Short mmCIF file of C-alpha atoms and ligand atoms in Angstrom, two decimals:
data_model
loop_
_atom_site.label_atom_id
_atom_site.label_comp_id
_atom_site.label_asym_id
_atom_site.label_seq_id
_atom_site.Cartn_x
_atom_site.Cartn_y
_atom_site.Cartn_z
CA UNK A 203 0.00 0.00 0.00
CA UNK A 204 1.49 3.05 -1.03
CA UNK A 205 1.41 5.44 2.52
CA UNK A 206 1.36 8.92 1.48
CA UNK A 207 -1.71 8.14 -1.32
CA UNK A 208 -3.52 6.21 1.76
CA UNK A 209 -2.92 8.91 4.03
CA UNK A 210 -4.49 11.70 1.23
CA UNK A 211 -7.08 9.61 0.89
CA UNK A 212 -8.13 8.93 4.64
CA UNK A 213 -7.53 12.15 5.57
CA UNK A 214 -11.34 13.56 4.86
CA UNK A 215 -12.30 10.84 6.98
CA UNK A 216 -10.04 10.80 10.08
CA UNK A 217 -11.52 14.89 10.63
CA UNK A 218 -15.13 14.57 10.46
CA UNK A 219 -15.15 11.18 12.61
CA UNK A 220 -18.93 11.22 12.46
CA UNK A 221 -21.23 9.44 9.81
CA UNK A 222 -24.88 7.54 9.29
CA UNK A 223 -25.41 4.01 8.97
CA UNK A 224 -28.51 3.52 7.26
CA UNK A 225 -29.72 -0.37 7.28
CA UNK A 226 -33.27 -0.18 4.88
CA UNK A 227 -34.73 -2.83 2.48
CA UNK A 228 -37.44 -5.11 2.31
CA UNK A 229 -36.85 -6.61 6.09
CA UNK A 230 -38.57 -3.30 7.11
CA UNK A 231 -41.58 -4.77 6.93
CA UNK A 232 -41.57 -8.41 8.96
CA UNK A 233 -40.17 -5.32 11.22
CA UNK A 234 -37.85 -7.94 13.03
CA UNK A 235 -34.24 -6.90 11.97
CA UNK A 236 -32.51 -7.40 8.79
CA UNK A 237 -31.46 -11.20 9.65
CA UNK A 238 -35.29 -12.39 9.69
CA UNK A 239 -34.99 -14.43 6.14
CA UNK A 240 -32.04 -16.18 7.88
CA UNK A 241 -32.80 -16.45 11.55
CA UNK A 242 -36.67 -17.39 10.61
CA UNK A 243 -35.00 -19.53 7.92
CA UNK A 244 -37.66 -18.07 5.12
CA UNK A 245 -37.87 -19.20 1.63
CA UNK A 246 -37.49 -16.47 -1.08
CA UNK A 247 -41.09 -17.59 -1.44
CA UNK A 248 -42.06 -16.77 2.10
CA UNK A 249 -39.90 -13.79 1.58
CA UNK A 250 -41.76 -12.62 -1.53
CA UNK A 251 -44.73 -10.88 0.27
CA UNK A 252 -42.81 -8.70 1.56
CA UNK A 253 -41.14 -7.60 -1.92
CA UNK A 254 -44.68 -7.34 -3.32
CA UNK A 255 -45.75 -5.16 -0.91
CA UNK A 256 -43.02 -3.12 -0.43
CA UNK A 257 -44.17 0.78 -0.97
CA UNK A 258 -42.52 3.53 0.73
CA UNK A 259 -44.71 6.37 -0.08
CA UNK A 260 -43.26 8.44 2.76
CA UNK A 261 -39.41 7.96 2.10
CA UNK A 262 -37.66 11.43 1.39
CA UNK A 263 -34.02 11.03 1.64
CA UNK A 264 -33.71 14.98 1.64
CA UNK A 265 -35.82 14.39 5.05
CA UNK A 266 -33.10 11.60 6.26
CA UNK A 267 -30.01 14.13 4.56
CA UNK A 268 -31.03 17.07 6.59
CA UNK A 269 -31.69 14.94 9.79
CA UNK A 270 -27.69 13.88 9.39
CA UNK A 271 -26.82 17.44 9.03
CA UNK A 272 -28.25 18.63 12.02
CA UNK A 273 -26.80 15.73 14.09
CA UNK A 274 -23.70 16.67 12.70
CA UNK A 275 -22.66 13.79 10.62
CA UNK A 276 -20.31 14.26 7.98
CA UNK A 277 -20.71 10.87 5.42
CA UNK A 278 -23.33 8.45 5.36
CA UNK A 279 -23.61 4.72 4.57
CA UNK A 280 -26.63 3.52 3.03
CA UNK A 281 -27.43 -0.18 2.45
CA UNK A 282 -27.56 -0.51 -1.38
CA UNK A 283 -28.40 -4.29 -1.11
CA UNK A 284 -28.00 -6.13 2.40
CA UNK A 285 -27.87 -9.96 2.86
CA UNK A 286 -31.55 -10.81 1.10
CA UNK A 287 -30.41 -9.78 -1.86
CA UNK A 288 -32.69 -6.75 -2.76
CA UNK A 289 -31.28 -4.11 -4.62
CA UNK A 290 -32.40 -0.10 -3.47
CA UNK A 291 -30.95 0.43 -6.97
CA UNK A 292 -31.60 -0.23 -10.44
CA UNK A 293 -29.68 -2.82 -11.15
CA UNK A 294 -29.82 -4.27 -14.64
CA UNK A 295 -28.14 -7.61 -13.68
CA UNK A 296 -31.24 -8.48 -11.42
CA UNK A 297 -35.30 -8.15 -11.18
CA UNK A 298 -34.58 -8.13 -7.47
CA UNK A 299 -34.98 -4.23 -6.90
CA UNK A 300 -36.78 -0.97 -5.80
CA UNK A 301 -37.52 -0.18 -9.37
CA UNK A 302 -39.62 -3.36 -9.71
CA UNK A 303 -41.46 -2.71 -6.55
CA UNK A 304 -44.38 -0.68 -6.12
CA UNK A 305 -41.93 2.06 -5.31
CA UNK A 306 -40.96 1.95 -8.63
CA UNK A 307 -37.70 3.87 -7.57
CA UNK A 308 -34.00 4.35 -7.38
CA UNK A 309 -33.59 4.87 -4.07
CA UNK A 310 -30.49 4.81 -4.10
CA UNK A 311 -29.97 7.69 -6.54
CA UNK A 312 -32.58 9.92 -4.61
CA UNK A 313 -30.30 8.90 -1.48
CA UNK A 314 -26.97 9.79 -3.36
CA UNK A 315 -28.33 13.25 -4.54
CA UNK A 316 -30.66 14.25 -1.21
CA UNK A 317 -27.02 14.28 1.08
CA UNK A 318 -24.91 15.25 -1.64
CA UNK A 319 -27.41 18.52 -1.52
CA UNK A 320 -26.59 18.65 2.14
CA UNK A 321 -22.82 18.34 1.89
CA UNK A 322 -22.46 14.64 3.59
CA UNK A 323 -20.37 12.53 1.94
CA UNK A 324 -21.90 9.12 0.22
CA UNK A 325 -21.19 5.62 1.08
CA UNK A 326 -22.71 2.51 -0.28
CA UNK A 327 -23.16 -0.86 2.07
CA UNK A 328 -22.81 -3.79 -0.50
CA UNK A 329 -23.51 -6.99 0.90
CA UNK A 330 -21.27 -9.33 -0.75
CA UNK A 331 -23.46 -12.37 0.55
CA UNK A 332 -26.62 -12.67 -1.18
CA UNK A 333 -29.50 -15.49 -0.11
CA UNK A 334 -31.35 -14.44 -3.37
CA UNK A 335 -28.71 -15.62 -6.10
CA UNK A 336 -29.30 -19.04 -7.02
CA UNK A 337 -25.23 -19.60 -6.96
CA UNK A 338 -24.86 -18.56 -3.76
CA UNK A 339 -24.22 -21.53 -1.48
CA UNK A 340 -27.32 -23.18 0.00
CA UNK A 341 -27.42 -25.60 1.93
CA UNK A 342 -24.97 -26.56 5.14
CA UNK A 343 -23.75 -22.44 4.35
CA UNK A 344 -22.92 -20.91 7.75
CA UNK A 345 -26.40 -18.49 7.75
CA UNK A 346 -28.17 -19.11 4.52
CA UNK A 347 -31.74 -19.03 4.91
CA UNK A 348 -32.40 -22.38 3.50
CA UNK A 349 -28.70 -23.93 5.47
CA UNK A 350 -31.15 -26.88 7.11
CA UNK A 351 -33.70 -27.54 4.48
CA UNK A 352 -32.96 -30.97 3.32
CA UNK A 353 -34.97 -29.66 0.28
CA UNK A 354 -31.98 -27.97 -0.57
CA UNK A 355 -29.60 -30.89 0.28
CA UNK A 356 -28.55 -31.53 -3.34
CA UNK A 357 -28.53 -27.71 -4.20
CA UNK A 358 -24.94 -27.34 -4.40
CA UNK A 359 -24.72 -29.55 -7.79
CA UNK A 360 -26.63 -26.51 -9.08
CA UNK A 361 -24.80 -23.75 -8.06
CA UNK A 362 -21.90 -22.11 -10.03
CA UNK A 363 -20.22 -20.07 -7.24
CA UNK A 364 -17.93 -18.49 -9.70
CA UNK A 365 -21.28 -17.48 -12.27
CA UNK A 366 -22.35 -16.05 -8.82
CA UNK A 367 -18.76 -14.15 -8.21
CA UNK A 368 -19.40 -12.58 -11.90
CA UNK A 369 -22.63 -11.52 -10.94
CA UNK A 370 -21.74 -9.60 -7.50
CA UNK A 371 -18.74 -8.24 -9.57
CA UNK A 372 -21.30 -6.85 -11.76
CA UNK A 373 -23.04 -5.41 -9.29
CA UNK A 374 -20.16 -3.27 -7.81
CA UNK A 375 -19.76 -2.20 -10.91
CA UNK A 376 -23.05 -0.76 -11.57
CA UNK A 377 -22.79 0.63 -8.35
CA UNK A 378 -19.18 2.51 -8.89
CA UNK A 379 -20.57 3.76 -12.65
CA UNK A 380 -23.62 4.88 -12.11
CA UNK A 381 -24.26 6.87 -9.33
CA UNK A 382 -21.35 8.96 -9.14
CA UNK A 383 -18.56 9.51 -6.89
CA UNK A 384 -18.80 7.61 -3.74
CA UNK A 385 -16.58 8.38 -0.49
CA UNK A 386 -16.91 4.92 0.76
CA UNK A 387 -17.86 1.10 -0.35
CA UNK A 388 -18.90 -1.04 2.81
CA UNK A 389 -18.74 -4.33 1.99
CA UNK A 390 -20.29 -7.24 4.24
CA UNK A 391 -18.78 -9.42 5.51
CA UNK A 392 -16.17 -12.59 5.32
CA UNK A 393 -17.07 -15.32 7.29
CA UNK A 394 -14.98 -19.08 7.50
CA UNK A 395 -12.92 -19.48 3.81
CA UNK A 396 -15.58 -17.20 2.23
CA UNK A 397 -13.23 -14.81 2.42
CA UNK A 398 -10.44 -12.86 0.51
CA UNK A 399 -9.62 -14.52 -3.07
CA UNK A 400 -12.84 -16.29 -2.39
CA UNK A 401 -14.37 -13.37 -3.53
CA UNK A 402 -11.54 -12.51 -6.19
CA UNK A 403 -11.21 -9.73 -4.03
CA UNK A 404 -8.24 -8.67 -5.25
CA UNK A 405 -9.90 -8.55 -9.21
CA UNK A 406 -13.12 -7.04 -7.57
CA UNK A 407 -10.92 -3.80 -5.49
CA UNK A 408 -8.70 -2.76 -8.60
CA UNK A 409 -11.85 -2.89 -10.73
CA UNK A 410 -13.42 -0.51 -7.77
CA UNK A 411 -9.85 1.62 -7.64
CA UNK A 412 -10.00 2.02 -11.61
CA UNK A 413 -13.92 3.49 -11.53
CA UNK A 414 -13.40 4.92 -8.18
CA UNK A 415 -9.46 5.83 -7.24
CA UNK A 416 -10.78 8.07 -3.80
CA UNK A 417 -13.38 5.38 -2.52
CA UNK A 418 -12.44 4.14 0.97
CA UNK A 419 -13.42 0.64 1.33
CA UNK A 420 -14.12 -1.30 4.57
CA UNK A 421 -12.27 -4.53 6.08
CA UNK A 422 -14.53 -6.95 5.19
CA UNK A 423 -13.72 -8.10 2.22
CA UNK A 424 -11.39 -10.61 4.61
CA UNK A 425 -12.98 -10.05 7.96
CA UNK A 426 -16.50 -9.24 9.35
CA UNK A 427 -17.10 -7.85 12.84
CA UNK A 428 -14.76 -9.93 14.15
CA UNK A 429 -11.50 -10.04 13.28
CA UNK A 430 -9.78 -6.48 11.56
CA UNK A 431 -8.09 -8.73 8.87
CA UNK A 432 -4.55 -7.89 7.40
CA UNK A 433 -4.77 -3.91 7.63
CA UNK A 434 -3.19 -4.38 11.22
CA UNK A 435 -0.27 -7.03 9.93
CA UNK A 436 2.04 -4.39 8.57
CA UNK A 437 1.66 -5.68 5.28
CA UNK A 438 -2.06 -5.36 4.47
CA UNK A 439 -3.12 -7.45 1.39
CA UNK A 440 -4.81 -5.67 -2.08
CA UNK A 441 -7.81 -6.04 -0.39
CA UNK A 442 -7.27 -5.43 3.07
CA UNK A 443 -9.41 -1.97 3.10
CA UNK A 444 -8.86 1.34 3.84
CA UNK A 445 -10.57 0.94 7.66
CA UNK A 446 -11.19 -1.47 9.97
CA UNK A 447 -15.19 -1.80 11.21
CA UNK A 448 -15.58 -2.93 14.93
CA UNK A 449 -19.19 -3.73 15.44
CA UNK A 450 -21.41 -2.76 18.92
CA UNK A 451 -18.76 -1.66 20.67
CA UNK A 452 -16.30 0.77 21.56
CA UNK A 453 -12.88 -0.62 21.41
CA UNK A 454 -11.28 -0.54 24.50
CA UNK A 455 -8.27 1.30 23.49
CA UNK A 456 -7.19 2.94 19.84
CA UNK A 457 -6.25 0.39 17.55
CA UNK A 458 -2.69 -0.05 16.09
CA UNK A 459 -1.27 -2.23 13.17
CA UNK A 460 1.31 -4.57 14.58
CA UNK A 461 4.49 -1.66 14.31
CA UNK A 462 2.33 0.36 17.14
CA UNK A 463 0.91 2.41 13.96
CA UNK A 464 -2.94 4.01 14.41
CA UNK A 465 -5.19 2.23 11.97
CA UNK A 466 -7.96 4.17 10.56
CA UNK A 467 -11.48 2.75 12.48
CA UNK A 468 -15.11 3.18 12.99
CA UNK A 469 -17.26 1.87 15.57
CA UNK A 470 -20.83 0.87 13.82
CA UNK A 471 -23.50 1.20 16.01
CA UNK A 472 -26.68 0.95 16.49
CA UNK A 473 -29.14 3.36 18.15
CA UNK A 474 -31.46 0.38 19.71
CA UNK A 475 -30.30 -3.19 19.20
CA UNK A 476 -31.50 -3.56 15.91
CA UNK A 477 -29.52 -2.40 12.08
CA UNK A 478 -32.77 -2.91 10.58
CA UNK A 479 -36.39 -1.70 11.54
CA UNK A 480 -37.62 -3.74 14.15
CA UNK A 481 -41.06 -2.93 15.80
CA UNK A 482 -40.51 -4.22 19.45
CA UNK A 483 -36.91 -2.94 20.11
CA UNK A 484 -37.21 -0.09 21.88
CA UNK A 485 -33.74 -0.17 23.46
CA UNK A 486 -32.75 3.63 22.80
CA UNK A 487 -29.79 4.91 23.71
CA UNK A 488 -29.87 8.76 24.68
CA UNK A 489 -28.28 11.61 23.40
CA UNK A 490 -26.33 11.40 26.24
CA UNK A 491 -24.60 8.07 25.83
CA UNK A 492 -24.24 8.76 21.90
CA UNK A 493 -22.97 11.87 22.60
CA UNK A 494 -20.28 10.34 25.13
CA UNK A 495 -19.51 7.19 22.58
CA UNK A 496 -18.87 9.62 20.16
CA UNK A 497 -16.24 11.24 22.22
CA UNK A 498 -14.56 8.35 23.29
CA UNK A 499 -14.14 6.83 19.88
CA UNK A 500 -12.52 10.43 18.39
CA UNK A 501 -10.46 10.16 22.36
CA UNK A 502 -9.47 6.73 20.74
CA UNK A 503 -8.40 7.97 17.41
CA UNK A 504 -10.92 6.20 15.70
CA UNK A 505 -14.95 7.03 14.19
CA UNK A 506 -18.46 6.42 14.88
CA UNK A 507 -20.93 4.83 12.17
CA UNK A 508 -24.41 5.12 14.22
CA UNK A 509 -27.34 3.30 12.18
CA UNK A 510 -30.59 4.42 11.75
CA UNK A 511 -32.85 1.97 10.62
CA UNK A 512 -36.53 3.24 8.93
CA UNK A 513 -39.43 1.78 8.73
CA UNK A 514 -41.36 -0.07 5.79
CA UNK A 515 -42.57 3.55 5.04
CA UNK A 516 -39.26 5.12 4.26
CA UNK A 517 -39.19 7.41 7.67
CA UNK A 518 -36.92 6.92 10.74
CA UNK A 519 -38.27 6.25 13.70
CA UNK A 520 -39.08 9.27 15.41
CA UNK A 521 -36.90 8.14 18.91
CA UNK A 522 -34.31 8.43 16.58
CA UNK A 523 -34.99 11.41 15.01
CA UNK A 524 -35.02 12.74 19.06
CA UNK A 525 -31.87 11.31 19.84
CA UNK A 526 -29.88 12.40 16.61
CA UNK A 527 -31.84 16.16 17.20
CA UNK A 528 -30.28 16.38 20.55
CA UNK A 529 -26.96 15.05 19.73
CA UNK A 530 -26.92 17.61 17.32
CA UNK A 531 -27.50 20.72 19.43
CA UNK A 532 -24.56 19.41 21.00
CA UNK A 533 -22.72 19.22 18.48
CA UNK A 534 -23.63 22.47 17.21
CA UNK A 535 -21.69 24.39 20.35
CA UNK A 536 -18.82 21.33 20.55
CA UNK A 537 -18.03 20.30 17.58
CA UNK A 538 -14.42 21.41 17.32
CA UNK A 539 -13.60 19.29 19.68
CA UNK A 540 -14.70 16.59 17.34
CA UNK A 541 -13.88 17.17 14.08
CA UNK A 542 -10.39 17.32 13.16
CA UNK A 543 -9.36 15.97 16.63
CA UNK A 544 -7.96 12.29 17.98
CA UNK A 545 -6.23 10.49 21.16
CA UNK A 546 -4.01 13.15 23.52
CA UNK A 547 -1.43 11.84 24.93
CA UNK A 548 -2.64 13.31 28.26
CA UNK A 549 -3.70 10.04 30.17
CA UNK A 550 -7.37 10.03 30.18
CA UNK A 551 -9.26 10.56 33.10
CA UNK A 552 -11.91 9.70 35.61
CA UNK A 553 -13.79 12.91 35.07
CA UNK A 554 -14.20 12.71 31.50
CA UNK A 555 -12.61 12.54 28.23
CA UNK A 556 -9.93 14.19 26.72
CA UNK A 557 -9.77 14.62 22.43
CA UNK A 558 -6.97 17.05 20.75
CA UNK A 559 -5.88 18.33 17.74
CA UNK A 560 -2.53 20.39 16.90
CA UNK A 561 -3.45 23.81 18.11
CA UNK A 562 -6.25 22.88 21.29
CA UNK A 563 -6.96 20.16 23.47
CA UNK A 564 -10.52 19.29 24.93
CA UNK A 565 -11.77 18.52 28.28
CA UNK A 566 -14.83 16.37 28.18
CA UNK A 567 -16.76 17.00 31.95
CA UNK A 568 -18.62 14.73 32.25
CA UNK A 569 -18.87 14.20 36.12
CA UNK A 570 -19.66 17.36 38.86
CA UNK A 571 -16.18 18.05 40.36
CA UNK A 572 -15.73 18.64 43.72
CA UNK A 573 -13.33 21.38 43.23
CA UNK A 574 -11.26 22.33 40.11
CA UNK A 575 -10.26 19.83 37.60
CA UNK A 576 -7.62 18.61 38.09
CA UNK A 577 -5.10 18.45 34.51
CA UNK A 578 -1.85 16.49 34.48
CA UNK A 579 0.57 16.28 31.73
CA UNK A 580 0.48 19.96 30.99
CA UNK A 581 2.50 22.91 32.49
CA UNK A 582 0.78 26.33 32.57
CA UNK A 583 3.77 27.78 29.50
CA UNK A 584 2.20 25.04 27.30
CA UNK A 585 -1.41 27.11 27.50
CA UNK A 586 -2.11 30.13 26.14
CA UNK A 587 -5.83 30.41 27.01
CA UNK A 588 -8.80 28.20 28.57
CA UNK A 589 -11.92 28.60 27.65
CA UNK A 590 -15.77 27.21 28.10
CA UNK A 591 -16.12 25.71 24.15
CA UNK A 592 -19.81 26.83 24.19
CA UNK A 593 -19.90 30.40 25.02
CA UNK A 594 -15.81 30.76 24.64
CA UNK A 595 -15.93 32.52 28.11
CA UNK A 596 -12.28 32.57 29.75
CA UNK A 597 -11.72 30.14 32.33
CA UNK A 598 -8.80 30.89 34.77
CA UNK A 599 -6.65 28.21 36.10
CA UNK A 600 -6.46 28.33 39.79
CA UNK A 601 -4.94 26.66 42.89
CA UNK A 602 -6.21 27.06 46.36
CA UNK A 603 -5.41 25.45 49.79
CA UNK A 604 -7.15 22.63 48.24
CA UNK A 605 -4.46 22.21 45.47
CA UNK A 606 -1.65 22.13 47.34
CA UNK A 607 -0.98 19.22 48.43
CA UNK A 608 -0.51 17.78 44.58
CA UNK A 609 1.56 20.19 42.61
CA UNK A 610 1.33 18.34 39.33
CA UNK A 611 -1.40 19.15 38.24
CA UNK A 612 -3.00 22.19 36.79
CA UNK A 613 -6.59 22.90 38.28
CA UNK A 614 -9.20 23.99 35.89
CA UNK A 615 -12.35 25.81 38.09
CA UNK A 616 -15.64 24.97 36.15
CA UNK A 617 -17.37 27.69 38.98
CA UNK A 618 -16.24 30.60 40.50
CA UNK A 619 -14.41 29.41 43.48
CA UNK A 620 -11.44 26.76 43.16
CA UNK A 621 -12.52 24.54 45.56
CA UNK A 622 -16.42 25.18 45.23
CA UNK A 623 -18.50 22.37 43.21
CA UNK A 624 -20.83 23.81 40.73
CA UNK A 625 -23.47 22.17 38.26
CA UNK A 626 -22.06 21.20 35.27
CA UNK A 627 -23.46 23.98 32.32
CA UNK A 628 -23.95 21.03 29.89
CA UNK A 629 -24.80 17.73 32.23
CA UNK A 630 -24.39 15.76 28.32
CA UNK A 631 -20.64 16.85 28.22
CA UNK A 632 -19.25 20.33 29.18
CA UNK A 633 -16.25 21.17 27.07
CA UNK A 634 -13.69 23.35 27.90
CA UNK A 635 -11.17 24.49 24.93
CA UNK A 636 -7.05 24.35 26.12
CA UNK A 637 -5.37 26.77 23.36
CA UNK A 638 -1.55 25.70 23.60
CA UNK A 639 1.15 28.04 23.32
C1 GLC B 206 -23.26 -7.56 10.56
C2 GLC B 206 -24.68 -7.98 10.23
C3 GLC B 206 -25.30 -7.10 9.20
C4 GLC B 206 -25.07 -5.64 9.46
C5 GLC B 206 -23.61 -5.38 9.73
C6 GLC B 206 -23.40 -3.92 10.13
O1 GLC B 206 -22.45 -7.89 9.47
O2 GLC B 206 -24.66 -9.26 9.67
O3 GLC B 206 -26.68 -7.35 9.20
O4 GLC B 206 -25.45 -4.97 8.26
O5 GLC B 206 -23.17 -6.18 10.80
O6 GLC B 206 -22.08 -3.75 10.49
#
């Protein structure tokens, strides 16, 4: 991999740390997550109900763009064909798609166009399984829908893996022709020897690279959730990806390749439990906790992906839309401590969270202090000014009888008094801005 071109090309992404996972299809409407073909182990007949009644009068991507905006989300990631197989986009290679629904749509190009209008950058999810294709392996497959149905137990004579392989090709390439230029190609996911040349993944990401040299593309064309795959070995393969894609959680600490280098990562996430609509999970996270996650994967060097998942209507689900609206009028007074900012090497601490860039560093309060806050690894001739982020009002650094007795720090008063303890002004996360000399 040639560094410097990698490094141009992640740069966009390493600032704006924030994007929207958007998980939408057909499984909208059993309303039971995006895994009900395979966990309820439906037929494509069983499943075809739900393509013939699949009609999303109320979907408006510029609704969905503008939502993003205000949370402050930078790029978006929309599920141009999941695991079932059914294409949001035209796709000529298939019948399998949004245009031969009632929708009669290209969903995908009205998604492409409604956040490009906004100014977020576009990714497509590509699911490089597919329980649709009849060359995709049936039975005894890992998750296949129809893995234990003996009527399927001779399927395998029928299938022509690599007809299948020329087909999902085809598909990527429809996707990096016709809709433009995309920021990033998510492809899902490796699993067992499916993986790497398995895919002719190597053939499939220089046919990507010659229609679209910017793209980034995921880890998962050798890994899936688990696993990061070979762009942590120091010698990442063709297809190792551009970033690695830990799933549901926050990693405990940054993530480095195996020289102690930072590897480009995003956390996807979900904002219940579910990446696709699912009536009965009502598991919301609050702004709060989003708000926090997203600090402590930029404190980590790394991104959040947070999903939204709408319903068999086209519209997100209006806890969502409360979260996201309230995670964005946070980010609307802190997000310079967001964008553009990574890991400090000041320890973190039990207070908050700490994220920096070259010219500030940012205290995340979280927790009521009882007295100043206390700041090690800096001396006050590294500082030049402190400051509340949200109203930029000077904060002076102080020491008091309180202080004393631990000299290495410096003491940050969020109230008037050093050693008084005062609500917090933002109880989500106060931020106060560090200007260094
Ligand atoms: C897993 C799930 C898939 C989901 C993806 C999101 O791969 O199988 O349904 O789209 O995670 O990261």
């Amino acid at each position: 991999m040639d560094r410097t071109e990698y490094k141009k090309r992640i740069s966009w992404y390493q600032h704006d740390r924030f994007g929207m996972f958007i998980h939408w299809g057909l499984y909208a409407i059993p309303a039971r997550g995006e895994w009900v073909r395979s966990v309820e182990k439906m037929s494509v007949e069983d499943y075809q109900k739900y393509f013939d009644a699949f009609d999303p009068t109320d979907y408006d991507p510029k609704e969905w763009a503008r939502l993003a905006k205000h949370a402050g989300m930078k790029y978006a990631v929309l599920t141009a064909k999941h695991h079932d197989g059914f294409c949001l986009f035209d796709s000529k290679l298939t019948e399998y798609k949004s245009t031969n629904t009632k929708a009669g749509r290209d969903l995908v190009r009205e998604y492409v166009d409604a956040f490009r209008a906004e100014g977020i950058k576009v990714g497509l999810y590509f699911s490089i399984i597919d329980w649709y294709h009849k060359d995709y392996p049936h039975y005894g497959d890992r998750q296949h829908p129809m893995r234990d149905n003996e009527d399927y137990k001779d399927h395998a004579k029928e299938e022509n893996f690599d007809n299948y392989l020329d087909f999902m090709h085809g598909q990527v390439r429809e996707i990096c022709t016709n809709y433009g230029k995309l920021d990033i190609l998510w492809f899902d996911f490796s699993y067992g020897d499916m993986s790497g040349e398995k895919w002719r993944a190597t053939e499939l990401v220089r046919m990507v690279r010659s229609l679209q040299p910017d793209v980034l593309i995921d880890n998962r064309l050798e890994a899936s959730g688990e696993g990061f795959g070979s762009l942590l070995s120091g010698n990442p393969s063709e297809y190792s990806g551009d970033f690695v894609s830990p799933e549901q959680i926050i990693p405990p600490e940054g993530i480095l390749d195996v020289n102690g280098e930072p590897v480009a990562w995003e956390a996807c996430v979900t904002l219940n439990n579910t990446w696709g609509y699912h009536a009965h999970d009502h598991n919301w996270k609050n702004a709060k906790t989003i708000v926090r996650k997203l600090v402590e994967c930029v404190s980590k060097g790394g991104n959040l992906l947070l999903n939204v998942g709408p319903d068999a209507k086209g519209r997100i689900p209006k806890e969502s839309v409360e979260i996201l609206t309230k995670v964005g009028d946070w980010m609307k007074q802190n997000s310079a401590s967001i964008y553009g900012c990574g890991a400090s090497k000041i320890p973190q601490q039990p207070w908050g969270a700490i994220t920096e860039n070259d010219k500030e560093i940012f205290l995340h309060i979280y927790e009521e202090t009882v007295g100043a806050v206390p700041l090690k690894g800096l001396s006050r001739d590294d500082i030049k000014l402190v400051q509340f982020e949200a109203t930029g009002a000077e904060i002076q650094l102080t020491t008091s009888w309180t202080t004393g007795n631990y000299p290495d720090y410096l003491y940050v008063p969020v109230g008037p008094d050093a050693f008084g303890t005062y609500a917090l002004p933002d109880e989500i996360d106060t931020v106060i801005r560090v200007t260094k000399v």
